Amino acid sequence: MRHVQPEATTQDANTQDLKGVDVNRRSMLKYLGLGMTVPGIAAVLTACGVGAPAASAVTASPSAEPSHSEAASHDTESTSKSSKKGLDWEEMDRMHEEGVKQFPAKTAAMGNQPLEPRIEDGVKVFELTAGVVQWEVTPGEFEEAWAYNEQVPGPQIRVTNGDQVRIIVKNDLPESTAVHWHGLIVPNNQDGVPFITQPPIKPGETYTYEFTVKNSGSHMYHAHHNSTKQVGKGLLGAFIVEPKERSADPEYDIDYTMILNDQLGGFTVNGKGFPATEPVVAKLGQKLRIRYMNEGLLIHPMHLHGLPQLVFARDGWNLPQPYMADTINVAPGERWDVIVECTEPGVWAFHCHILSHAESEHGMFGMVTALIIEE
Amino acid sequence: MRHVQPEATTQDANTQDLKGVDVNRRSMLKYLGLGMTVPGIAAVLTACGVGAPAASAVTASPSAEPSHSEAASHDTESTSKSSKKGLDWEEMDRMHEEGVKQFPAKTAAMGNQPLEPRIEDGVKVFELTAGVVQWEVTPGEFEEAWAYNEQVPGPQIRVTNGDQVRIIVKNDLPESTAVHWHGLIVPNNQDGVPFITQPPIKPGETYTYEFTVKNSGSHMYHAHHNSTKQVGKGLLGAFIVEPKERSADPEYDIDYTMILNDQLGGFTVNGKGFPATEPVVAKLGQKLRIRYMNEGLLIHPMHLHGLPQLVFARDGWNLPQPYMADTINVAPGERWDVIVECTEPGVWAFHCHILSHAESEHGMFGMVTALIIEE
Amino acid sequence: MRHVQPEATTQDANTQDLKGVDVNRRSMLKYLGLGMTVPGIAAVLTACGVGAPAASAVTASPSAEPSHSEAASHDTESTSKSSKKGLDWEEMDRMHEEGVKQFPAKTAAMGNQPLEPRIEDGVKVFELTAGVVQWEVTPGEFEEAWAYNEQVPGPQIRVTNGDQVRIIVKNDLPESTAVHWHGLIVPNNQDGVPFITQPPIKPGETYTYEFTVKNSGSHMYHAHHNSTKQVGKGLLGAFIVEPKERSADPEYDIDYTMILNDQLGGFTVNGKGFPATEPVVAKLGQKLRIRYMNEGLLIHPMHLHGLPQLVFARDGWNLPQPYMADTINVAPGERWDVIVECTEPGVWAFHCHILSHAESEHGMFGMVTALIIEE
């Protein structure tokens, strides 16, 4: 593992979030050199040269079923077949392809956007408002979310170890709440557990947390009152603490936070289900840091195709001995940090390997995204 | 990690178990300097200075809903609201507070109590009787348990590596049984698997196991016949083997065993559900060893608020490289040993981070306890 | 950990698979010196000397229930009891014993058999045909499987790092498919994700994958189209890459691959449920390498009785610091490699420690096998 000093060239993938899906699509298209009129990932496939070898690799055997070239009759047939024995395979293929073509599908808002603090007397002051919003999980699928600053996940708080922070929480929910700083070492009375370390923050009230940040790493914040429901409905976010001295971390060019959830809107990555999930975009040769966080009720073993992951931190603490893996099993409440060396160009599927969280007969859904490595 | 020789000052938290909840409550009260008449953790909160900063931190905004000061009308209202759209938030808060105030709630018996052997010709002889009891999981909630020596978990067996042990098992259950020494290296014919290494122990029979202990660490014993039901109903316990030479372990002052289960009485820690769970009590500056053991059917990622955990052993075997984490994902059959340095005073929530195992709209329940660090 | 050069004496337990259950039974019988007419594991128990100490260890107490010596009246009684309060305990014992006596029960075919490549111009060419078969999970229990080369798991592909491989996949399924090489570093257009890296392989079509193997270790191949169903129905197998230089691995004598699944036919080890699972057979003093692979939807913490496991590789990558454990929690998509030193003779139960995956009131089932260590 290489250890390096912070570099000016280090970019933060999370800043891409600010600009949303259009940016990602533009990024893909720029990579492809195809301009602005392409219907999604199908173009990526062509550009990656998949079309040609694939065509030559396939040989229809004499026993192949006759192909249905007329969509209309095909649809009719598949409907009638569906009523008896499930989907017709060509209809299934069409649905699978449609999902991939839509990726990354545009939805109304993105979560996990950087939250800029204001500075008051050297204190970084963040404001969070917990409220009720309609959240678009996949195109056209809106769910009632309980969200911080109208985002699911909530806005990303990012500070440096040693910072003094003040977080002002306004409760616009229909019930009481409180915020726990999951993984941070804070004074007990700032820990966010109603009736143990503070009174609940009642509807309409505002409550202020303040503490000095004492440990770096990938942490979280979330509701700690009626939490199965409140976190389940979206009251969660990343709280990332940069070390004062970056040389303890491995070298990386891109910093990507991936929050897993399995309640609001089903199986989601950063608040969205495939095909509305955000691809991770890197250039060939870059080093990608992924911060996995699980705010759900189930484990999610995240499998990245094609490229191994160097696991180097657990719950914000660097491991004494990083190790390699390709499937990172993230349990509820855990965080895992890894480095991916982007050595192979292409579009790499990236999904939970509990397959029922990622694919049905109707195609990929839920916890599926892609790592796109541009040449 | 510091390695030290065994110290005379090392105390065993499990000996607290012998005296039950009253001791824990007294411990809390002594810590608080408040005598014997206090209704539980509410006092701790005051003593920790939570009341004052919390009050000043809260600001009721103009948009706050009117508060209901009359409990009677409030109750009536919440009942009528409940019938339509769930609990009223004030009723929810009341229920949440009530649970916390009851903690640690007194129940009829405690499991995991030290089992004293008698010595016969240098052999440590333990007696276990498997029978049917009514077990109080939370105040007033009795479940039919199948238990060793009327305890859930069964009594804690603790020996030193190299000891010769004899365990006499009496079966007072309505069906056959057998005992497996989970994690211990024993001769095959002492392994406890009916029809493979022994005949089943039929109802009314007594069976004797005998072996020399060959490996130290945090182990378990449990039924290995019709085990889904028998372990599920409570036939399980800790089998702890102290090393002959303690210098291989990190230094610690308190030794606490935490057995997780998810069948009998739902989600439990050492046989009890919150608020009847036992708090772990430490003094500021002490080092706490926790031995996690999972005898359930589900994973339980145990999250301790405020303080990181040094993970140093797995299944009774010390890791070559301990590492830090705050959420320890314990799978069925696994044991994990950690050290917590008690550097921050207060009452720290300590719970399974599968939130549905720990909190409902009615408040915290199940796999919730607290680490209380006394100044 | 000892690191050794490859030895001529290293044997591959998977070659035993070719010969099926008869070989295993013969192996057990040879071990026992009992010839060919013995009804299963009951004989092993006798040979291990369990009968004698067990008998002497049991003492019927006066309170024991009267024993039912007449099977007929017993059966009648248990039936009438069953209708009211579940199984009679003696009937339960009989069913438990019957399962153990049948182990290893013969079924029609074995999966995970070595697939021999043909060599064309230095390329190792493998052929896989995905089709529909009836698969016998336990004696007499047939399930419709979707299988490669009529095996569940599919045939084992085993190559050496650096090999050029070509895999020709014929689709005889009623729907499209594709194959993903899980854990292998391949060019993006060989990654097996329909509509992203290739077109789907339609029914009747044949598709060719070709790549140079770039990383060693325990990997898998499986369907990556409608994968919840297709992998669930059996389209999965082991893809093992031997390192060019074995000195990086610990020393071992036996190489055993254990693929866990929880869909087709319920809870299975290498496609079979107990008592049709295959025992692992070793000689006293041998070193056994186990390659755990999970192709299911649930975690499976595999517990081997009696002997600890040295965990030395994760997802095909050797760990910088191997560690000891007795319960290996394998999540979907993960692979774990361990070494067991076979230092204690006997028949060691080996099962998933989610007990409901391994035992019911009717006896052991599903994810249960045994490690038999011959003296």
Coordinates of N, CA and C in Angstrom, one line a residue, chain A residues 88-263:
Chain A
D88 N -42.7 -14.4 -21.2 CA -42.0 -14.9 -22.4 C -40.5 -14.4 -22.4
W89 N -39.6 -15.3 -22.8 CA -38.2 -14.9 -22.7 C -37.8 -13.7 -23.5
E90 N -38.5 -13.5 -24.6 CA -38.1 -12.3 -25.4 C -38.6 -11.0 -24.8
E91 N -39.8 -11.1 -24.1 CA -40.3 -10.0 -23.3 C -39.3 -9.7 -22.2
M92 N -38.9 -10.8 -21.6 CA -37.9 -10.6 -20.5 C -36.6 -9.9 -21.0
D93 N -36.1 -10.3 -22.1 CA -34.9 -9.7 -22.6 C -35.2 -8.2 -22.9
R94 N -36.4 -7.9 -23.5 CA -36.7 -6.5 -23.8 C -36.7 -5.7 -22.5
M95 N -37.3 -6.3 -21.4 CA -37.3 -5.5 -20.2 C -35.9 -5.3 -19.6
H96 N -35.1 -6.4 -19.6 CA -33.8 -6.3 -19.1 C -33.0 -5.2 -19.9
E97 N -33.1 -5.2 -21.2 CA -32.4 -4.2 -22.0 C -32.9 -2.8 -21.8
E98 N -34.2 -2.7 -21.6 CA -34.8 -1.3 -21.3 C -34.2 -0.7 -20.1
G99 N -34.1 -1.6 -19.0 CA -33.5 -1.1 -17.8 C -32.1 -0.6 -18.0
V100 N -31.3 -1.3 -18.7 CA -29.9 -1.0 -18.9 C -29.8 0.3 -19.7
K101 N -30.7 0.4 -20.8 CA -30.7 1.6 -21.6 C -31.0 2.8 -20.8
Q102 N -31.9 2.7 -19.8 CA -32.3 3.9 -19.1 C -31.2 4.4 -18.1
F103 N -30.2 3.5 -17.8 CA -29.2 3.8 -16.8 C -28.2 4.8 -17.3
P104 N -27.8 5.9 -16.6 CA -28.4 6.3 -15.3 C -29.7 7.1 -15.6
A105 N -30.8 6.6 -15.1 CA -32.1 7.3 -15.3 C -32.2 8.5 -14.4
K106 N -32.7 9.6 -15.0 CA -32.9 10.8 -14.3 C -34.0 10.8 -13.3
T107 N -33.8 11.2 -12.1 CA -34.9 11.4 -11.1 C -34.8 12.8 -10.5
A108 N -35.7 13.1 -9.7 CA -35.9 14.6 -9.4 C -34.8 15.2 -8.5
A109 N -34.2 14.4 -7.7 CA -33.2 15.0 -6.8 C -32.2 13.9 -6.4
M110 N -31.0 14.4 -5.9 CA -30.0 13.5 -5.5 C -29.7 13.7 -4.0
G111 N -29.4 12.7 -3.3 CA -29.0 12.8 -1.9 C -27.5 12.8 -1.8
N112 N -27.0 12.9 -0.5 CA -25.6 12.8 -0.2 C -24.8 14.0 -0.8
Q113 N -25.4 15.1 -1.0 CA -24.7 16.3 -1.5 C -24.0 17.0 -0.4
P114 N -22.8 17.6 -0.8 CA -22.0 18.2 0.2 C -22.8 19.3 1.0
L115 N -22.7 19.4 2.3 CA -23.3 20.4 3.1 C -22.2 21.4 3.5
E116 N -22.4 22.6 3.0 CA -21.4 23.6 3.3 C -21.7 24.2 4.7
P117 N -20.7 24.3 5.6 CA -20.9 24.9 6.9 C -20.7 26.4 6.8
R118 N -21.3 27.2 7.7 CA -20.8 28.6 7.9 C -19.9 28.5 9.1
I119 N -18.9 29.5 9.1 CA -17.9 29.5 10.1 C -18.3 30.6 11.1
E120 N -18.5 30.3 12.4 CA -18.8 31.3 13.4 C -17.8 31.1 14.5
D121 N -16.9 32.1 14.7 CA -15.9 32.1 15.7 C -15.1 30.8 15.6
G122 N -14.8 30.4 14.5 CA -13.9 29.2 14.3 C -14.7 27.9 14.4
V123 N -16.0 27.9 14.6 CA -16.8 26.7 14.7 C -17.5 26.5 13.3
K124 N -17.5 25.3 12.8 CA -18.2 24.9 11.6 C -19.7 24.6 12.0
V125 N -20.5 25.5 11.5 CA -22.0 25.4 11.8 C -22.7 24.8 10.7
F126 N -23.4 23.6 10.9 CA -24.2 22.9 9.9 C -25.7 23.0 10.4
E127 N -26.5 23.1 9.4 CA -28.0 23.1 9.7 C -28.7 22.0 9.0
L128 N -29.4 21.2 9.8 CA -30.2 20.1 9.3 C -31.6 20.3 9.7
T129 N -32.5 20.1 8.7 CA -33.9 20.1 9.0 C -34.5 18.8 8.6
A130 N -35.1 18.1 9.6 CA -35.7 16.8 9.3 C -37.2 17.1 8.9
G131 N -37.6 16.7 7.7 CA -38.9 16.9 7.3 C -39.4 15.8 6.4
V132 N -40.7 16.0 5.9 CA -41.3 15.0 5.1 C -41.3 15.5 3.6
V133 N -40.8 14.6 2.7 CA -40.7 14.9 1.3 C -41.2 13.7 0.5
Q134 N -41.5 14.0 -0.7 CA -41.8 12.9 -1.7 C -40.5 12.6 -2.4
W135 N -40.0 11.4 -2.3 CA -38.6 11.1 -2.9 C -38.8 10.1 -4.0
E136 N -38.2 10.5 -5.2 CA -38.3 9.7 -6.4 C -37.1 8.7 -6.4
V137 N -37.5 7.4 -6.1 CA -36.5 6.4 -6.0 C -36.1 5.8 -7.3
T138 N -37.0 5.6 -8.2 CA -36.7 5.3 -9.6 C -37.7 6.2 -10.4
P139 N -37.5 6.3 -11.7 CA -38.3 7.3 -12.5 C -39.8 7.1 -12.3
G140 N -40.5 8.1 -11.7 CA -41.9 8.0 -11.5 C -42.4 7.3 -10.3
E141 N -41.4 6.7 -9.5 CA -41.8 6.0 -8.3 C -41.5 6.9 -7.1
F142 N -42.5 7.5 -6.6 CA -42.3 8.5 -5.4 C -42.7 7.8 -4.1
E143 N -41.9 8.0 -3.1 CA -42.2 7.4 -1.8 C -42.2 8.6 -0.8
E144 N -43.0 8.5 0.2 CA -42.9 9.5 1.3 C -41.7 9.2 2.1
A145 N -40.7 10.1 2.1 CA -39.5 10.0 2.8 C -39.5 11.0 4.0
W146 N -38.8 10.6 5.0 CA -38.4 11.5 6.1 C -37.0 11.8 5.9
A147 N -36.6 13.1 5.6 CA -35.3 13.4 5.1 C -34.7 14.6 5.8
Y148 N -33.4 14.6 5.8 CA -32.6 15.8 6.3 C -32.4 16.7 5.0
N149 N -32.9 17.9 5.1 CA -32.7 18.9 4.1 C -33.2 18.4 2.7
E150 N -34.3 17.6 2.8 CA -35.0 17.1 1.6 C -34.1 16.2 0.8
Q151 N -33.1 15.6 1.4 CA -32.2 14.6 0.6 C -32.2 13.3 1.3
V152 N -32.2 12.2 0.5 CA -32.0 10.8 0.9 C -30.9 10.2 0.1
P153 N -29.7 9.9 0.7 CA -29.3 10.1 2.1 C -29.3 11.6 2.4
G154 N -29.3 12.0 3.6 CA -29.1 13.4 4.0 C -27.8 14.0 3.4
P155 N -27.7 15.3 3.5 CA -26.5 15.9 2.9 C -25.2 15.4 3.6
Q156 N -24.1 15.3 2.9 CA -22.9 14.8 3.4 C -22.2 15.9 4.2
I157 N -21.9 15.6 5.5 CA -21.1 16.4 6.4 C -19.7 15.9 6.3
R158 N -18.8 16.9 6.0 CA -17.4 16.5 5.8 C -16.5 17.5 6.5
V159 N -15.8 17.1 7.5 CA -15.0 18.0 8.3 C -13.6 17.4 8.4
T160 N -12.7 18.1 9.2 CA -11.3 17.6 9.4 C -11.2 17.3 10.9
N161 N -10.5 16.3 11.2 CA -10.3 15.9 12.6 C -9.8 17.1 13.4
G162 N -10.4 17.3 14.5 CA -10.0 18.4 15.4 C -10.9 19.6 15.2
D163 N -11.8 19.6 14.2 CA -12.7 20.7 14.0 C -13.7 20.8 15.2
Q164 N -14.1 22.0 15.5 CA -15.2 22.2 16.4 C -16.4 22.4 15.5
V165 N -17.4 21.5 15.8 CA -18.6 21.6 14.9 C -19.9 21.9 15.8
R166 N -20.8 22.6 15.2 CA -22.1 22.8 15.8 C -23.2 22.4 14.7
I167 N -24.1 21.6 15.1 CA -25.1 21.1 14.2 C -26.5 21.5 14.8
I168 N -27.2 22.3 14.0 CA -28.5 22.8 14.5 C -29.5 22.0 13.8
V169 N -30.3 21.3 14.6 CA -31.3 20.3 14.0 C -32.7 20.9 14.2
K170 N -33.4 21.1 13.1 CA -34.8 21.5 13.2 C -35.7 20.3 12.9
N171 N -36.7 20.2 13.8 CA -37.6 19.0 13.6 C -38.9 19.4 13.0
D172 N -39.1 19.2 11.7 CA -40.3 19.5 11.0 C -41.1 18.2 10.7
L173 N -40.8 17.1 11.5 CA -41.5 15.8 11.4 C -42.8 15.9 12.2
P174 N -43.7 14.9 12.0 CA -44.9 14.8 12.8 C -44.6 14.1 14.1
E175 N -43.4 13.8 14.4 CA -43.1 13.2 15.7 C -41.7 13.6 16.2
S176 N -41.4 13.3 17.5 CA -40.1 13.7 18.0 C -39.0 13.0 17.3
T177 N -37.8 13.5 17.5 CA -36.6 12.9 16.9 C -35.4 13.2 17.7
A178 N -34.2 12.7 17.2 CA -32.9 13.0 17.8 C -31.9 12.5 16.8
V179 N -30.7 13.1 16.9 CA -29.6 12.6 16.0 C -28.4 12.0 16.7
H180 N -28.0 10.9 16.2 CA -26.9 10.2 16.8 C -25.7 10.2 15.8
W181 N -24.5 10.5 16.3 CA -23.3 10.7 15.4 C -22.6 9.3 15.5
H182 N -23.0 8.5 14.6 CA -22.6 7.0 14.6 C -21.1 6.9 14.2
G183 N -20.3 6.5 15.2 CA -18.9 6.3 15.0 C -18.0 7.4 15.6
L184 N -18.6 8.5 15.8 CA -17.8 9.6 16.4 C -17.7 9.5 17.9
I185 N -16.6 9.9 18.4 CA -16.3 9.9 19.8 C -16.8 11.3 20.3
V186 N -17.9 11.4 21.0 CA -18.4 12.7 21.4 C -18.7 12.6 22.9
P187 N -18.8 13.8 23.5 CA -19.2 13.8 25.0 C -20.6 13.1 25.1
N188 N -20.8 12.4 26.2 CA -22.0 11.6 26.3 C -23.3 12.5 26.1
N189 N -23.3 13.7 26.5 CA -24.5 14.5 26.4 C -24.8 15.0 25.0
Q190 N -23.9 14.7 24.0 CA -24.1 15.0 22.6 C -24.4 13.8 21.8
D191 N -24.7 12.6 22.5 CA -24.8 11.3 21.8 C -26.1 11.1 21.1
G192 N -27.1 11.8 21.4 CA -28.3 11.8 20.6 C -29.3 10.6 21.0
V193 N -29.3 10.2 22.2 CA -30.3 9.1 22.6 C -31.3 9.7 23.5
P194 N -32.6 9.9 23.1 CA -33.6 10.5 23.9 C -33.8 9.8 25.2
F195 N -34.0 10.6 26.3 CA -34.3 10.1 27.6 C -33.0 9.5 28.3
I196 N -31.9 9.4 27.5 CA -30.7 8.9 28.1 C -29.7 10.0 28.1
T197 N -29.5 10.6 27.0 CA -28.5 11.7 26.9 C -29.1 13.1 26.6
Q198 N -30.4 13.1 26.3 CA -31.1 14.4 26.0 C -32.5 14.2 25.9
P199 N -33.3 15.2 26.0 CA -34.8 15.0 25.8 C -35.0 14.9 24.3
P200 N -36.1 14.3 23.9 CA -36.3 14.2 22.4 C -36.6 15.6 21.9
I201 N -36.3 15.8 20.6 CA -36.5 17.0 19.9 C -38.0 16.9 19.4
K202 N -38.9 17.7 20.0 CA -40.3 17.5 19.7 C -40.6 18.2 18.3
P203 N -41.7 17.9 17.8 CA -42.1 18.5 16.5 C -42.1 20.0 16.7
G204 N -41.5 20.7 15.7 CA -41.4 22.1 15.8 C -40.2 22.7 16.5
E205 N -39.5 21.8 17.3 CA -38.4 22.3 18.1 C -37.1 22.3 17.3
T206 N -36.2 23.1 17.8 CA -34.8 23.1 17.2 C -33.8 22.7 18.4
Y207 N -32.8 21.9 18.0 CA -31.9 21.4 19.0 C -30.5 21.6 18.5
T208 N -29.6 21.9 19.4 CA -28.2 22.2 18.9 C -27.2 21.2 19.5
Y209 N -26.5 20.5 18.7 CA -25.4 19.7 19.1 C -24.1 20.4 18.9
E210 N -23.1 20.2 19.8 CA -21.8 20.8 19.5 C -20.7 20.0 20.2
F211 N -19.7 19.7 19.4 CA -18.6 18.9 19.9 C -17.3 19.2 19.1
T212 N -16.2 18.8 19.7 CA -14.9 18.8 18.9 C -14.7 17.4 18.3
V213 N -14.4 17.3 17.1 CA -14.3 16.0 16.4 C -13.0 15.4 16.8
K214 N -13.0 14.2 17.3 CA -11.9 13.5 17.9 C -11.3 12.3 17.1
N215 N -12.1 11.8 16.2 CA -11.6 10.7 15.4 C -12.0 10.8 13.9
S216 N -11.0 10.5 13.1 CA -11.3 10.6 11.6 C -11.9 9.3 11.1
G217 N -12.3 9.4 9.8 CA -12.8 8.2 9.1 C -14.2 8.4 8.6
S218 N -14.8 7.3 8.1 CA -16.1 7.2 7.5 C -17.2 6.9 8.5
H219 N -17.9 7.9 8.9 CA -19.0 7.7 9.9 C -20.3 8.1 9.3
M220 N -21.3 8.1 10.2 CA -22.7 8.4 9.8 C -23.4 9.2 10.8
Y221 N -24.5 9.8 10.4 CA -25.4 10.4 11.4 C -26.8 9.9 11.0
H222 N -27.6 9.6 12.0 CA -29.0 9.2 11.7 C -29.9 9.4 13.0
A223 N -31.2 9.3 12.7 CA -32.2 9.4 13.8 C -31.9 8.3 14.8
H224 N -32.1 8.7 16.1 CA -32.0 7.7 17.2 C -33.3 7.7 18.1
H225 N -34.4 8.0 17.4 CA -35.7 7.9 18.1 C -36.7 7.3 17.2
N226 N -37.4 6.3 17.7 CA -38.3 5.5 16.8 C -37.5 5.2 15.5
S227 N -36.3 4.7 15.7 CA -35.3 4.7 14.7 C -35.6 3.6 13.6
T228 N -36.2 2.5 13.9 CA -36.5 1.6 12.8 C -37.3 2.3 11.7
K229 N -38.3 3.1 12.2 CA -39.1 3.8 11.2 C -38.3 5.0 10.6
Q230 N -37.7 5.8 11.5 CA -37.2 7.1 11.1 C -36.0 6.9 10.2
V231 N -35.1 6.0 10.5 CA -33.9 5.7 9.6 C -34.5 5.0 8.4
G232 N -35.4 4.1 8.6 CA -36.0 3.4 7.5 C -36.6 4.3 6.4
K233 N -37.2 5.4 6.9 CA -37.8 6.4 6.0 C -36.8 7.4 5.4
G234 N -35.5 7.3 5.8 CA -34.5 8.2 5.2 C -33.7 9.1 6.0
L235 N -33.9 9.1 7.4 CA -33.2 10.1 8.2 C -31.8 9.5 8.5
L236 N -30.9 9.7 7.6 CA -29.5 9.1 7.7 C -28.6 9.9 6.7
G237 N -27.4 9.9 7.0 CA -26.4 10.5 6.1 C -25.0 10.2 6.5
A238 N -24.0 10.6 5.6 CA -22.6 10.3 5.9 C -22.0 11.5 6.7
F239 N -21.2 11.1 7.6 CA -20.4 12.1 8.4 C -18.9 11.7 8.2
I240 N -18.2 12.4 7.4 CA -16.9 12.0 7.0 C -15.9 12.9 7.6
V241 N -14.9 12.4 8.3 CA -13.9 13.2 9.0 C -12.5 12.9 8.3
E242 N -12.0 13.9 7.6 CA -10.7 13.8 7.0 C -9.7 13.8 8.1
P243 N -8.6 13.0 8.0 CA -7.5 13.1 9.0 C -6.8 14.4 8.8
K244 N -6.2 14.9 9.9 CA -5.3 16.1 9.8 C -4.1 15.8 8.8
E245 N -3.7 14.6 8.9 CA -2.5 14.2 8.2 C -2.9 13.0 7.3
R246 N -3.0 13.2 6.0 CA -3.5 12.2 5.1 C -2.5 11.0 4.9
S247 N -1.3 11.1 5.4 CA -0.3 10.1 5.0 C -0.7 8.8 5.6
A248 N -1.6 8.7 6.6 CA -1.9 7.4 7.2 C -2.9 6.6 6.2
D249 N -3.5 7.3 5.3 CA -4.4 6.6 4.4 C -3.6 6.3 3.1
P250 N -4.1 5.2 2.4 CA -3.5 4.9 1.1 C -3.8 6.1 0.1
E251 N -3.1 6.1 -0.9 CA -3.3 7.1 -2.0 C -4.6 6.9 -2.8
Y252 N -5.3 8.0 -3.1 CA -6.4 7.8 -4.0 C -6.7 9.1 -4.7
D253 N -7.4 9.0 -5.8 CA -7.7 10.1 -6.7 C -9.2 10.5 -6.5
I254 N -10.1 9.6 -6.3 CA -11.5 9.8 -6.2 C -12.0 9.3 -4.9
D255 N -13.0 10.0 -4.3 CA -13.5 9.6 -3.0 C -15.0 9.5 -3.2
Y256 N -15.5 8.2 -3.1 CA -16.9 8.0 -3.3 C -17.6 7.3 -2.1
T257 N -18.7 7.9 -1.7 CA -19.4 7.4 -0.6 C -20.6 6.6 -1.1
M258 N -20.8 5.4 -0.6 CA -21.9 4.5 -1.1 C -22.7 4.1 0.1
I259 N -23.9 4.7 0.3 CA -24.8 4.3 1.4 C -25.8 3.3 1.0
L260 N -25.9 2.2 1.6 CA -26.8 1.1 1.3 C -28.0 1.2 2.2
N261 N -29.2 1.0 1.6 CA -30.4 0.9 2.4 C -31.4 -0.1 1.8
D262 N -32.3 -0.5 2.6 CA -33.2 -1.6 2.2 C -34.7 -1.3 2.7
Q263 N -35.0 -0.1 3.0 CA -36.3 0.1 3.5 C -37.1 1.1 2.5

